[in-house]
Coordinates of C-alpha atoms in Angstrom, one line a residue:
M1 CA 31.5 11.9 132.4
A2 CA 32.2 8.3 133.3
D3 CA 35.5 6.7 134.3
I4 CA 37.1 4.8 131.2
I5 CA 40.2 3.6 133.0
N6 CA 40.2 0.0 134.8
L7 CA 42.6 -2.4 135.9
L8 CA 42.3 -5.8 133.8
P9 CA 41.4 -8.9 135.3
D10 CA 44.0 -11.2 136.4
N11 CA 42.8 -14.0 133.6
I12 CA 43.7 -11.3 131.0
A13 CA 46.7 -9.5 132.4
N14 CA 48.3 -13.2 133.2
Q15 CA 47.5 -13.9 129.2
I16 CA 49.1 -10.9 128.1
A17 CA 52.1 -11.4 130.5
A18 CA 52.1 -15.0 128.6
G19 CA 52.5 -13.7 125.0
E20 CA 55.9 -12.2 126.0
V21 CA 56.8 -15.4 128.1
I22 CA 55.0 -18.3 126.6
Q23 CA 55.4 -17.6 122.8
R24 CA 55.9 -21.7 121.8
P25 CA 56.2 -25.1 123.9
A26 CA 60.1 -24.2 123.9
S27 CA 59.6 -21.2 126.1
A28 CA 57.9 -23.4 128.7
V29 CA 60.3 -26.1 128.6
K30 CA 63.6 -23.1 129.4
E31 CA 61.2 -22.2 132.2
L32 CA 60.3 -25.3 133.8
L33 CA 63.9 -26.5 133.6
E34 CA 65.5 -23.6 134.7
N35 CA 62.9 -23.7 137.7
A36 CA 64.1 -27.2 138.4
V37 CA 68.0 -26.1 138.4
D38 CA 67.1 -23.5 141.0
A39 CA 65.5 -26.1 143.1
G40 CA 68.8 -27.7 143.8
A41 CA 67.8 -30.9 141.9
T42 CA 70.7 -33.2 140.6
E43 CA 68.1 -35.3 138.2
I44 CA 66.2 -33.9 135.9
Q45 CA 63.8 -35.3 133.3
L46 CA 61.9 -33.6 130.3
I47 CA 59.0 -35.5 128.8
I48 CA 57.4 -34.1 125.7
R49 CA 54.4 -35.2 123.4
D50 CA 53.6 -34.0 120.2
A51 CA 56.3 -31.8 120.0
G52 CA 55.1 -29.8 123.1
K53 CA 51.6 -29.4 121.9
E54 CA 49.9 -31.8 124.0
L55 CA 52.2 -32.2 126.9
V56 CA 55.6 -30.7 128.5
Q57 CA 56.5 -32.4 131.7
V58 CA 59.7 -31.4 134.1
I59 CA 60.2 -33.8 136.8
D60 CA 63.5 -33.2 139.3
N61 CA 64.3 -34.6 142.3
G62 CA 65.0 -30.9 144.2
E63 CA 64.0 -29.5 147.6
G64 CA 60.3 -29.5 146.4
M65 CA 57.4 -26.7 147.7
S66 CA 55.2 -26.6 150.7
E67 CA 51.4 -26.6 150.2
T68 CA 51.1 -22.9 150.8
D69 CA 54.2 -22.4 148.2
A70 CA 52.6 -24.7 145.8
R71 CA 49.8 -22.7 145.5
M72 CA 51.4 -19.0 145.4
C73 CA 53.9 -20.1 142.7
F74 CA 51.3 -19.7 140.3
E75 CA 50.6 -15.9 141.3
R76 CA 51.6 -13.0 139.0
H77 CA 55.3 -11.7 140.4
A78 CA 55.5 -14.6 143.2
T79 CA 58.8 -15.3 143.7
S80 CA 61.4 -16.7 146.7
K81 CA 64.4 -15.1 144.8
I82 CA 63.8 -11.2 145.5
K83 CA 63.1 -9.8 148.7
T84 CA 64.7 -6.4 148.4
I85 CA 65.3 -4.0 145.8
D86 CA 69.0 -4.5 146.5
D87 CA 68.4 -8.6 145.4
L88 CA 67.7 -7.3 142.1
F89 CA 71.4 -6.2 141.7
E90 CA 73.0 -9.7 142.7
I91 CA 70.9 -12.4 140.9
R92 CA 72.3 -15.3 140.7
T93 CA 69.6 -17.9 140.1
M94 CA 68.1 -18.7 136.4
G95 CA 64.8 -17.9 137.4
F96 CA 63.5 -14.5 139.3
R97 CA 60.5 -12.6 138.1
G98 CA 57.7 -14.5 139.3
E99 CA 55.7 -14.6 136.1
A100 CA 56.6 -18.1 134.4
L101 CA 54.3 -20.3 136.2
A102 CA 51.5 -17.4 135.9
S103 CA 51.7 -17.1 132.5
I104 CA 51.8 -21.4 131.9
A105 CA 49.0 -21.6 133.7
A106 CA 46.8 -19.1 131.7
V107 CA 47.2 -20.7 128.6
A108 CA 47.4 -24.2 129.5
Q109 CA 46.3 -26.9 131.8
V110 CA 48.6 -27.4 134.5
E111 CA 49.3 -30.3 137.0
L112 CA 51.7 -29.9 139.8
K113 CA 52.5 -32.5 142.3
T114 CA 55.5 -31.7 144.9
R115 CA 57.1 -32.7 147.8
Q116 CA 59.4 -31.3 150.2
R117 CA 62.3 -33.5 151.9
G118 CA 61.5 -35.1 154.8
E119 CA 57.4 -34.6 154.3
A120 CA 55.1 -37.3 154.4
L121 CA 52.6 -36.4 152.1
G122 CA 53.0 -33.9 149.3
S123 CA 50.4 -31.6 147.2
Y124 CA 48.5 -32.0 144.1
I125 CA 47.2 -29.0 141.7
E126 CA 44.9 -28.8 139.1
I127 CA 44.9 -25.5 137.1
D128 CA 43.6 -24.4 133.9
N129 CA 42.9 -20.7 132.5
S130 CA 44.5 -19.4 135.8
V131 CA 41.6 -21.4 137.8
V132 CA 42.2 -23.7 140.5
R133 CA 40.4 -26.7 139.5
R134 CA 41.8 -29.0 142.5
Q135 CA 44.4 -28.9 145.4
E136 CA 44.6 -32.2 147.9
P137 CA 47.5 -33.6 149.5
C138 CA 48.8 -36.7 147.6
Q139 CA 51.7 -39.2 147.6
T140 CA 54.8 -38.4 145.0
A141 CA 58.3 -38.7 145.1
E142 CA 60.2 -36.1 146.9
G143 CA 60.8 -33.0 144.3
T144 CA 58.6 -31.8 142.2
S145 CA 56.4 -32.8 138.7
F146 CA 55.2 -29.9 136.6
A147 CA 52.8 -30.9 133.6
M148 CA 51.7 -28.8 131.0
K149 CA 49.1 -30.0 128.7
N150 CA 47.4 -28.7 125.8
L151 CA 49.1 -25.3 125.2
F152 CA 46.9 -22.4 124.0
F153 CA 43.7 -24.3 124.2
N154 CA 41.9 -21.1 125.3
V155 CA 43.7 -19.1 122.8
P156 CA 43.2 -21.1 119.1
A157 CA 44.7 -18.2 117.4
R158 CA 48.0 -18.2 119.2
R159 CA 47.8 -22.3 118.5
N160 CA 47.4 -21.8 114.8
F161 CA 50.6 -19.7 114.7
L162 CA 52.6 -22.7 116.1
K163 CA 55.0 -24.8 113.5
S164 CA 55.1 -27.8 112.7
N165 CA 56.2 -30.8 114.9
A166 CA 59.8 -30.8 113.7
A167 CA 60.0 -27.3 114.0
E168 CA 58.8 -26.9 117.3
M169 CA 61.1 -30.0 118.2
R170 CA 64.0 -28.1 117.0
H171 CA 63.3 -25.2 119.5
I172 CA 62.9 -27.4 122.1
V173 CA 65.9 -29.4 121.4
D174 CA 67.9 -25.8 121.5
E175 CA 66.5 -25.1 124.7
F176 CA 67.2 -28.5 126.5
I177 CA 70.8 -28.1 124.8
R178 CA 71.6 -24.9 126.5
V179 CA 70.3 -25.5 130.0
A180 CA 72.1 -29.3 130.0
M181 CA 75.3 -27.3 128.5
A182 CA 75.4 -25.0 131.2
F183 CA 75.1 -27.6 134.5
P184 CA 77.6 -30.8 133.5
Q185 CA 77.2 -31.7 137.1
L186 CA 73.5 -32.3 136.5
Q187 CA 72.2 -35.4 135.4
F188 CA 69.2 -34.9 132.1
S189 CA 67.3 -36.8 130.2
F190 CA 64.7 -36.0 127.5
T191 CA 62.2 -38.2 126.2
S192 CA 59.9 -37.3 123.1
N193 CA 56.4 -39.5 122.4
G194 CA 58.3 -42.8 124.2
Q195 CA 61.8 -42.3 122.6
Q196 CA 64.5 -41.1 124.5
V197 CA 66.3 -38.0 122.8
F198 CA 69.1 -37.5 125.3
Y199 CA 70.6 -39.2 128.6
L200 CA 73.4 -37.1 129.5
E201 CA 75.2 -38.4 132.9
K202 CA 76.8 -36.2 135.2
G203 CA 80.6 -35.0 134.1
S204 CA 83.0 -32.5 133.5
L205 CA 81.9 -29.9 130.8
K206 CA 84.1 -31.3 128.0
Q207 CA 82.2 -34.7 128.4
R208 CA 78.7 -32.8 128.2
V209 CA 80.0 -30.8 125.3
V210 CA 81.0 -34.0 123.6
A211 CA 77.7 -35.9 124.6
I212 CA 75.6 -33.2 122.8
L213 CA 77.6 -32.4 119.8
G214 CA 78.9 -35.6 119.0
Q215 CA 82.0 -37.7 119.7
H216 CA 83.6 -36.4 116.1
Y217 CA 84.5 -33.0 118.4
N218 CA 86.4 -35.1 121.1
A219 CA 90.0 -34.6 119.8
R220 CA 89.0 -31.0 118.2
L221 CA 88.5 -28.8 121.1
V222 CA 90.9 -26.6 122.6
A223 CA 90.7 -25.3 126.2
V224 CA 90.0 -21.7 127.2
K225 CA 91.0 -20.8 130.8
E226 CA 91.8 -17.0 131.8
S227 CA 91.2 -15.7 135.3
T228 CA 91.2 -11.6 136.5
D229 CA 89.9 -10.2 139.7
Y230 CA 87.1 -8.9 137.3
L231 CA 86.1 -11.9 135.5
N232 CA 86.7 -15.3 134.7
V233 CA 86.5 -17.4 131.3
H234 CA 86.5 -20.9 130.8
G235 CA 85.3 -23.5 128.4
F236 CA 86.5 -24.7 124.9
V237 CA 86.5 -23.4 121.4
G238 CA 86.8 -25.7 118.4
K239 CA 90.0 -26.1 116.2
P240 CA 89.7 -24.0 113.0
E241 CA 89.1 -27.3 111.0
T242 CA 85.7 -27.7 113.1
A243 CA 84.1 -24.0 111.6
K244 CA 80.9 -24.5 109.4
K245 CA 79.1 -22.3 107.7
T246 CA 76.3 -22.1 109.8
R247 CA 75.7 -20.7 113.2
G248 CA 74.4 -23.6 115.8
D249 CA 77.4 -24.3 117.9
Q250 CA 78.2 -21.1 119.4
F251 CA 77.1 -20.7 123.2
F252 CA 77.9 -18.1 125.4
F253 CA 77.0 -18.5 129.1
V254 CA 77.3 -15.5 131.8
N255 CA 76.8 -16.7 135.2
N256 CA 75.9 -20.1 133.8
R257 CA 72.8 -18.1 132.1
F258 CA 72.6 -18.9 127.9
I259 CA 73.0 -16.0 126.2
K260 CA 73.1 -13.8 122.7
S261 CA 75.8 -11.5 122.4
P262 CA 76.7 -10.3 119.0
Y263 CA 79.2 -8.3 120.1
L264 CA 81.0 -10.8 121.9
H265 CA 80.8 -13.1 119.1
H266 CA 82.3 -10.5 116.9
A267 CA 85.6 -10.8 119.7
I268 CA 85.3 -15.0 118.8
M269 CA 85.3 -14.3 115.4
S270 CA 88.4 -11.5 115.4
A271 CA 90.2 -13.9 117.4
F272 CA 89.9 -16.4 114.8
A273 CA 90.8 -13.9 112.0
E274 CA 92.6 -15.9 109.1
M275 CA 92.3 -19.0 110.3
I276 CA 89.0 -19.8 109.1
P277 CA 87.1 -18.3 106.1
A278 CA 85.0 -15.2 106.5
D279 CA 81.6 -16.9 105.8
S280 CA 82.4 -19.5 108.5
F281 CA 81.6 -19.7 112.5
P282 CA 83.8 -21.5 114.9
L283 CA 82.7 -23.7 117.7
Y284 CA 82.6 -22.5 121.1
V285 CA 81.2 -23.0 124.4
L286 CA 82.3 -20.1 126.7
F287 CA 81.2 -19.6 130.3
I288 CA 82.0 -15.7 131.3
D289 CA 81.7 -15.4 135.3
L290 CA 81.7 -11.9 137.0
D291 CA 79.9 -9.8 139.7
P292 CA 76.3 -9.8 138.9
A293 CA 76.3 -6.2 140.0
H294 CA 78.2 -5.6 136.4
V295 CA 75.3 -7.2 134.4
D296 CA 71.8 -6.4 133.5
I297 CA 69.6 -9.9 132.8
N298 CA 66.2 -8.0 132.9
V299 CA 66.4 -6.3 129.8
H300 CA 64.4 -8.6 127.7
P301 CA 61.3 -11.2 128.3
T302 CA 63.7 -14.4 127.6
K303 CA 66.6 -12.9 129.4
Q304 CA 68.7 -14.0 126.6
E305 CA 69.6 -10.6 126.0
I306 CA 72.0 -8.7 128.8
K307 CA 74.0 -5.6 129.2
F308 CA 77.5 -5.2 130.8
D309 CA 78.4 -1.9 132.4
D310 CA 81.9 -2.3 130.8
E311 CA 81.4 -4.2 127.3
K312 CA 85.1 -3.0 126.0
I313 CA 86.8 -4.8 128.8
L314 CA 84.6 -8.0 128.0
Y315 CA 85.4 -7.7 124.7
A316 CA 89.2 -7.5 124.9
F317 CA 89.2 -10.0 127.4
V318 CA 87.4 -13.0 125.6
Q319 CA 89.0 -12.0 122.3
S320 CA 92.7 -12.3 124.3
A321 CA 91.8 -15.3 126.2
V322 CA 90.7 -17.1 122.7
K323 CA 93.5 -16.1 121.2
H324 CA 96.0 -16.9 124.1
A325 CA 94.2 -21.0 123.5
L326 CA 94.4 -21.2 120.0
A327 CA 98.1 -19.9 120.2
Q328 CA 99.1 -22.7 122.5
F329 CA 97.3 -25.4 120.1
N330 CA 99.1 -24.2 117.4
V331 CA 102.5 -23.4 118.4
T332 CA 102.9 -26.2 121.4
P333 CA 102.5 -29.6 120.0
T334 CA 102.3 -32.5 122.2
L335 CA 105.2 -34.7 122.4
D336 CA 105.3 -37.7 124.8
F337 CA 108.6 -39.5 125.0
S338 CA 107.3 -42.0 126.8
L339 CA 106.0 -43.6 123.7
D340 CA 109.1 -45.0 123.0
P341 CA 111.2 -46.1 126.0
G342 CA 114.3 -46.9 123.8
I343 CA 115.3 -43.3 122.9
Q344 CA 116.3 -43.1 126.9
Q345 CA 119.1 -45.6 125.9
L346 CA 120.9 -44.2 123.4
D347 CA 124.6 -43.5 123.3
A348 CA 123.3 -39.9 122.4
V349 CA 121.6 -39.5 125.5
N350 CA 123.6 -41.8 127.9
K351 CA 127.2 -41.1 127.4
P352 CA 128.7 -37.7 128.3
F353 CA 129.8 -35.4 125.7
T354 CA 133.8 -35.0 126.3
S355 CA 136.2 -32.4 125.4
R356 CA 137.6 -34.4 122.6
E357 CA 134.6 -34.9 121.4
Q358 CA 133.5 -31.3 121.3
Q359 CA 136.7 -30.7 119.6
R360 CA 136.1 -33.2 116.8
S361 CA 132.7 -31.6 116.3
T362 CA 133.4 -28.1 116.1
G363 CA 136.5 -28.7 113.9
G364 CA 134.3 -30.0 111.0
S365 CA 133.3 -28.3 107.9
L366 CA 129.0 -29.0 109.1
Y367 CA 129.7 -27.3 112.1
K368 CA 131.7 -23.9 110.4
T369 CA 128.5 -23.9 108.1
F370 CA 125.9 -23.0 111.0
T371 CA 128.6 -20.9 112.9
Q372 CA 130.7 -18.8 110.5
A373 CA 128.7 -15.9 107.9
H374 CA 128.3 -16.8 104.3
Q375 CA 129.0 -20.6 104.8
A376 CA 125.4 -22.0 104.7
H377 CA 125.7 -23.0 100.7
V378 CA 129.7 -23.9 100.6
I379 CA 130.6 -27.3 99.7
D380 CA 133.9 -28.7 100.9
K381 CA 135.6 -29.9 97.9
S382 CA 138.4 -31.5 99.9
S383 CA 136.2 -33.9 101.8
S384 CA 133.8 -34.5 98.6
N385 CA 134.3 -36.6 95.3
L386 CA 132.4 -34.8 93.0
Q387 CA 134.5 -35.4 89.6
H388 CA 132.6 -38.5 88.8
W389 CA 128.9 -36.6 88.8
K390 CA 129.5 -35.5 85.7
D391 CA 130.4 -38.8 84.3
V392 CA 127.1 -40.2 85.6
Y393 CA 125.0 -37.2 84.2
E394 CA 126.5 -37.6 80.9
I395 CA 125.4 -41.1 80.6
G396 CA 122.3 -40.8 81.9
R397 CA 121.7 -38.3 79.5
S398 CA 122.8 -39.8 76.6
G399 CA 121.1 -43.1 77.6
A400 CA 117.6 -41.3 77.9
A401 CA 118.2 -39.7 74.1
A402 CA 118.9 -43.2 72.5
R403 CA 115.9 -44.6 74.1
N404 CA 113.8 -41.5 72.5
G405 CA 115.4 -41.9 68.9
T406 CA 116.5 -38.2 69.6
E407 CA 119.9 -36.7 69.6
T408 CA 121.4 -35.5 72.9
P409 CA 120.4 -31.9 73.6
P410 CA 123.2 -29.3 73.4
S411 CA 124.7 -28.4 76.3
P412 CA 124.5 -25.3 78.7
D413 CA 127.4 -23.8 77.0
N414 CA 126.1 -24.5 73.5
A415 CA 122.3 -23.1 74.3
P416 CA 120.8 -20.5 72.1
A417 CA 120.9 -17.1 73.4
S418 CA 117.0 -16.7 73.8
H419 CA 114.0 -19.1 75.4
P420 CA 110.6 -19.2 74.9
T421 CA 109.4 -17.2 77.9
T422 CA 106.4 -18.7 80.3
A423 CA 103.8 -16.6 78.8
S424 CA 104.3 -17.1 75.3
V425 CA 103.4 -21.2 76.1
I426 CA 100.1 -21.7 75.1
D427 CA 97.7 -24.0 77.0
E428 CA 96.8 -27.2 74.7
R429 CA 93.0 -26.6 75.1
W430 CA 93.3 -23.4 73.7
Q431 CA 95.1 -25.0 70.2
E432 CA 92.4 -27.4 70.1
A433 CA 89.5 -25.1 70.0
A434 CA 91.4 -23.0 67.3
T435 CA 90.3 -25.6 64.7
D436 CA 87.2 -25.6 66.0
Q437 CA 85.9 -21.9 67.0
K438 CA 82.8 -23.1 68.6
V439 CA 84.7 -25.3 71.1
P440 CA 84.0 -23.8 74.4
V441 CA 87.5 -23.5 76.4
Q442 CA 88.0 -23.6 80.5
V443 CA 89.6 -21.0 82.2
H444 CA 91.5 -21.4 85.6
Q445 CA 89.2 -24.8 86.1
Q446 CA 86.4 -21.9 86.8
Y447 CA 84.7 -20.0 83.8
I448 CA 84.0 -21.4 80.3
L449 CA 84.6 -19.3 77.2
S450 CA 82.3 -19.8 74.6
Q451 CA 82.1 -17.9 71.3
I452 CA 78.7 -16.3 69.6
K453 CA 77.9 -14.2 66.6
S454 CA 78.6 -10.8 68.3
G455 CA 81.9 -11.8 70.6
F456 CA 82.2 -14.2 73.4
I457 CA 80.3 -15.1 76.5
L458 CA 82.2 -16.1 80.2
I459 CA 80.3 -18.3 82.2
D460 CA 80.7 -18.9 85.8
Q461 CA 80.6 -22.6 86.0
Q462 CA 79.4 -23.2 89.1
A463 CA 76.8 -20.4 89.2
A464 CA 75.6 -21.8 86.2
H465 CA 75.3 -25.8 87.2
E466 CA 73.3 -24.0 90.2
R467 CA 70.7 -22.6 88.2
I468 CA 70.5 -25.7 86.2
L469 CA 70.0 -27.8 89.0
Y470 CA 67.8 -25.5 91.0
E471 CA 65.0 -25.5 88.0
R472 CA 65.7 -29.6 87.3
Y473 CA 64.6 -29.7 91.2
Q474 CA 62.2 -27.4 91.0
R475 CA 60.2 -29.8 87.8
A476 CA 60.5 -32.6 90.1
L477 CA 58.9 -31.3 92.9
Q478 CA 55.7 -30.0 90.6
E479 CA 55.7 -32.7 87.9
K480 CA 57.9 -35.7 88.1
P481 CA 60.1 -37.1 90.7
M482 CA 63.9 -37.5 90.1
P483 CA 65.2 -41.0 89.3
T484 CA 67.1 -42.6 92.4
Q485 CA 70.5 -44.1 92.4
Q486 CA 70.5 -47.4 94.2
S487 CA 73.7 -47.9 96.6
L488 CA 75.1 -50.8 96.3
F489 CA 75.6 -51.1 100.5
P490 CA 73.2 -48.8 102.3
Q491 CA 74.6 -46.3 104.5
T492 CA 73.5 -45.3 108.4
L493 CA 73.6 -41.8 108.8
Q494 CA 73.6 -40.6 112.6
L495 CA 72.9 -37.3 113.3
L496 CA 72.2 -34.6 116.0
P497 CA 68.4 -34.6 117.4
A498 CA 68.0 -30.8 115.7
D499 CA 69.3 -32.5 112.7
A500 CA 67.3 -35.0 112.9
A501 CA 64.3 -33.4 113.4
L502 CA 64.9 -31.3 110.0
V503 CA 65.7 -34.1 108.0
S504 CA 62.4 -35.5 109.1
E505 CA 60.4 -32.7 108.4
M506 CA 62.2 -32.6 105.0
L507 CA 61.5 -36.6 104.3
P508 CA 58.8 -36.6 101.8
D509 CA 60.3 -33.5 99.6
L510 CA 64.0 -35.4 100.1
Q511 CA 62.5 -38.6 98.9
T512 CA 60.8 -36.5 95.6
L513 CA 64.4 -35.4 94.6
G514 CA 65.6 -38.8 94.7
Y515 CA 66.6 -39.4 98.1
D516 CA 65.5 -43.1 99.2
M517 CA 65.9 -42.7 102.8
E518 CA 64.0 -43.4 105.9
P519 CA 64.1 -43.4 109.9
F520 CA 65.6 -46.1 111.7
G521 CA 65.5 -44.7 115.3
N522 CA 67.6 -42.9 118.0
H523 CA 68.3 -39.6 115.6
T524 CA 69.5 -42.4 112.4
F525 CA 68.7 -42.9 108.9
V526 CA 69.2 -45.6 106.7
V527 CA 70.5 -44.1 103.0
R528 CA 69.8 -46.5 100.4
G529 CA 70.0 -44.7 97.6
T530 CA 70.7 -40.7 96.5
P531 CA 69.6 -38.5 93.5
A532 CA 71.3 -39.8 89.8
D533 CA 73.5 -36.8 89.9
I534 CA 75.6 -37.5 93.0
Q535 CA 78.4 -39.7 92.7
T536 CA 78.1 -43.1 94.5
G537 CA 79.6 -43.6 98.0
N538 CA 79.2 -39.8 98.9
E539 CA 75.9 -40.0 100.5
Q540 CA 76.7 -38.9 104.1
A541 CA 78.9 -35.8 102.7
S542 CA 75.8 -34.9 100.2
I543 CA 73.3 -35.1 103.0
E544 CA 75.6 -33.2 105.7
G545 CA 76.3 -30.7 103.2
L546 CA 72.4 -29.9 102.2
L547 CA 71.8 -29.5 106.1
E548 CA 74.7 -26.8 106.2
Q549 CA 73.3 -25.4 103.0
F550 CA 69.2 -25.6 104.8
K551 CA 70.5 -23.8 107.9
H552 CA 72.3 -21.0 106.2
F553 CA 69.5 -20.3 103.8
S554 CA 66.6 -20.4 107.0
A555 CA 69.0 -18.0 108.7
E556 CA 69.2 -15.4 105.9
L557 CA 66.2 -15.7 104.0
K558 CA 62.5 -15.5 104.8
I559 CA 61.5 -18.2 101.8
S560 CA 59.6 -21.7 102.4
K561 CA 61.0 -24.7 103.3
R562 CA 60.9 -26.1 99.8
E563 CA 62.3 -23.1 98.5
Q564 CA 65.2 -23.4 101.1
L565 CA 65.6 -27.3 100.4
V566 CA 65.5 -26.7 96.3
R567 CA 68.1 -24.1 96.6
S568 CA 70.3 -25.6 99.3
M569 CA 70.3 -29.1 97.0
A570 CA 71.2 -26.7 94.0
R571 CA 74.4 -25.2 95.8
N572 CA 75.6 -28.3 97.3
N573 CA 75.4 -30.6 94.2
A574 CA 76.8 -27.6 92.1
I575 CA 80.0 -28.1 90.0
P576 CA 82.3 -26.5 92.5
A577 CA 85.0 -24.0 90.8
G578 CA 88.6 -25.9 90.4
K579 CA 86.5 -29.2 88.5
V580 CA 88.4 -29.9 85.2
L581 CA 85.5 -30.1 82.5
S582 CA 85.6 -31.9 78.9
P583 CA 84.9 -29.8 75.9
R584 CA 81.6 -32.0 76.2
E585 CA 80.8 -31.5 79.2
M586 CA 81.2 -27.5 78.9
Q587 CA 78.9 -27.5 75.8
N588 CA 76.2 -29.6 77.9
M589 CA 76.3 -27.0 80.8
I590 CA 75.7 -24.2 77.7
D591 CA 73.3 -26.1 76.5
E592 CA 71.2 -26.7 79.7
L593 CA 71.7 -23.0 80.8
F594 CA 70.2 -21.5 77.6
A595 CA 67.5 -23.8 78.0
C596 CA 66.5 -22.7 81.6
S597 CA 63.6 -20.3 82.1
M598 CA 66.2 -17.7 83.8
P599 CA 69.7 -18.4 82.5
N600 CA 71.2 -15.0 83.1
V601 CA 71.3 -15.8 87.4
S602 CA 71.9 -18.2 89.7
P603 CA 69.2 -18.8 92.4
G604 CA 70.5 -16.5 95.0
G605 CA 70.9 -13.7 92.3
K606 CA 74.4 -13.8 91.2
Y607 CA 75.1 -13.6 87.5
T608 CA 75.7 -17.2 85.6
Y609 CA 77.4 -15.5 82.6
I610 CA 79.1 -11.8 81.2
S611 CA 78.8 -11.1 77.5
F612 CA 81.3 -9.3 75.6
K613 CA 80.5 -7.6 72.4
L614 CA 83.1 -7.3 69.2
A615 CA 82.2 -3.6 69.1
D616 CA 82.9 -3.1 72.8
M617 CA 86.4 -4.9 72.6
A618 CA 87.2 -2.9 69.7
R619 CA 86.8 0.0 71.5
M620 CA 88.6 -1.5 74.2
F621 CA 91.7 -1.8 72.4
E622 CA 91.3 1.3 70.4
K623 CA 91.6 3.6 73.9
G624 CA 94.4 1.4 74.7
A625 CA 96.2 2.5 71.6

């Protein structure tokens, strides 16, 4: 029989490897930025066109490559970082497996310009589909410029699986942030379609965190720094008030490599226990430095999931370091006496505390109340003139009674023996409802009680309003746009780049749902109006809350973008528990709820109301008899 096992051709093998390494433009961004860092660059530029589908270019001022290295770097498993098997256990660089550039060249058109420091000429190489088209000397700046054009041009099926430009842009921003956050000592810039997205100067880690995540975090970061012989932990966590309902501001770096670790994330969450709500996520940017021999980073193609030889020690140490930092923040407030130099000139500070003054202080009644047992409540009658207080009280009470046209109430001595208890006091709204049994009543500003023929129903006001808004927004997208309430003064909304890309993607649907807003450049939007049912002056909070809810649904549910948006708006704009409603508002909510196509559950599956039948209640009371 003929042999049937054959070696794969290089171009096919490279495309298979590319399927693991290069899944989308952001994958190439990550690999190219890490190569630039490994090359010793101090200035790194990222240039994007058409969300990376047309162009991803990284320019650095690193050490560059020779003519031979420039050609060899595109071969499979060609690397300058591994020479012996022992090197695999001492990896301190970002890239090391030598498959990134070969994978990129297999699915894109590549242009490489590079020149070593001190050399007169550099090298130019042009490759597509793993085939070298041109290689020649060229004039170029010191360092390397790597341009990846027309990703997946030779694999149309893979290109069809790419998401919208806004979605791909969000992934690119995420990868850029992860590398830029890890190396604050380097300068990074990021340009997309000719517009600057980021320009990050060299600086401290705190400056880099604030530059990326926003200036409002500047005074809300708590420094974490703990060191042992085994490992070091340093970085920042956000104060409890910065916690959000969605992930996104959580960064773990091990030896400057970004990782995802649910195990270590749990350590942070346990350190924040009882300080933030259980469904919130704290901000943290933490760097863990330890011997590479204790870490296996080669367990995942993207190297974002790694293994530790002793996870329990790491968990306990990270948890302890964060707890210690938070304890210092809570227990030791900052005192700065230099703000008021006059305090140093007071007599209490300057003059000596003589023995005569000591005797005078210790002989007083105030001193005794602090030093003797059972004296804190004692009033020294000899030094107090209390006899006139009763007269003042009686005059004030009789005067108030005369103004109200009532008699003076009986003194405590003549008061009746029994007093009504708090439990016997009836809420005024229940008294009003007694006159008309169909008037709904609000219970603890959270539920609405309404009588029906067979008994009564108890409605969750927030879940019910969420269902009403959800169906209202669905009709707006399918039939008629919602009315917009124009703002007297338009507001400018400044967003983070990733959030700005998200809003740009949702903008047509947002406009249909009543938001009058448009891009204003540099991650900024002008908001001229909001849906009519949103309170005026609350535009920014409304959109920020909407983004939080949208990201929450994106992480939890596999539903369409439009469905995520409608659910997010309904949850964000629903009446919260604790809001007092008038009888008319409650009745309108009941009427609108039962006009819905599915009134019994909220969009998230929570019951909107529970019914109680008279027969069931009768049985309940009989059981208790």
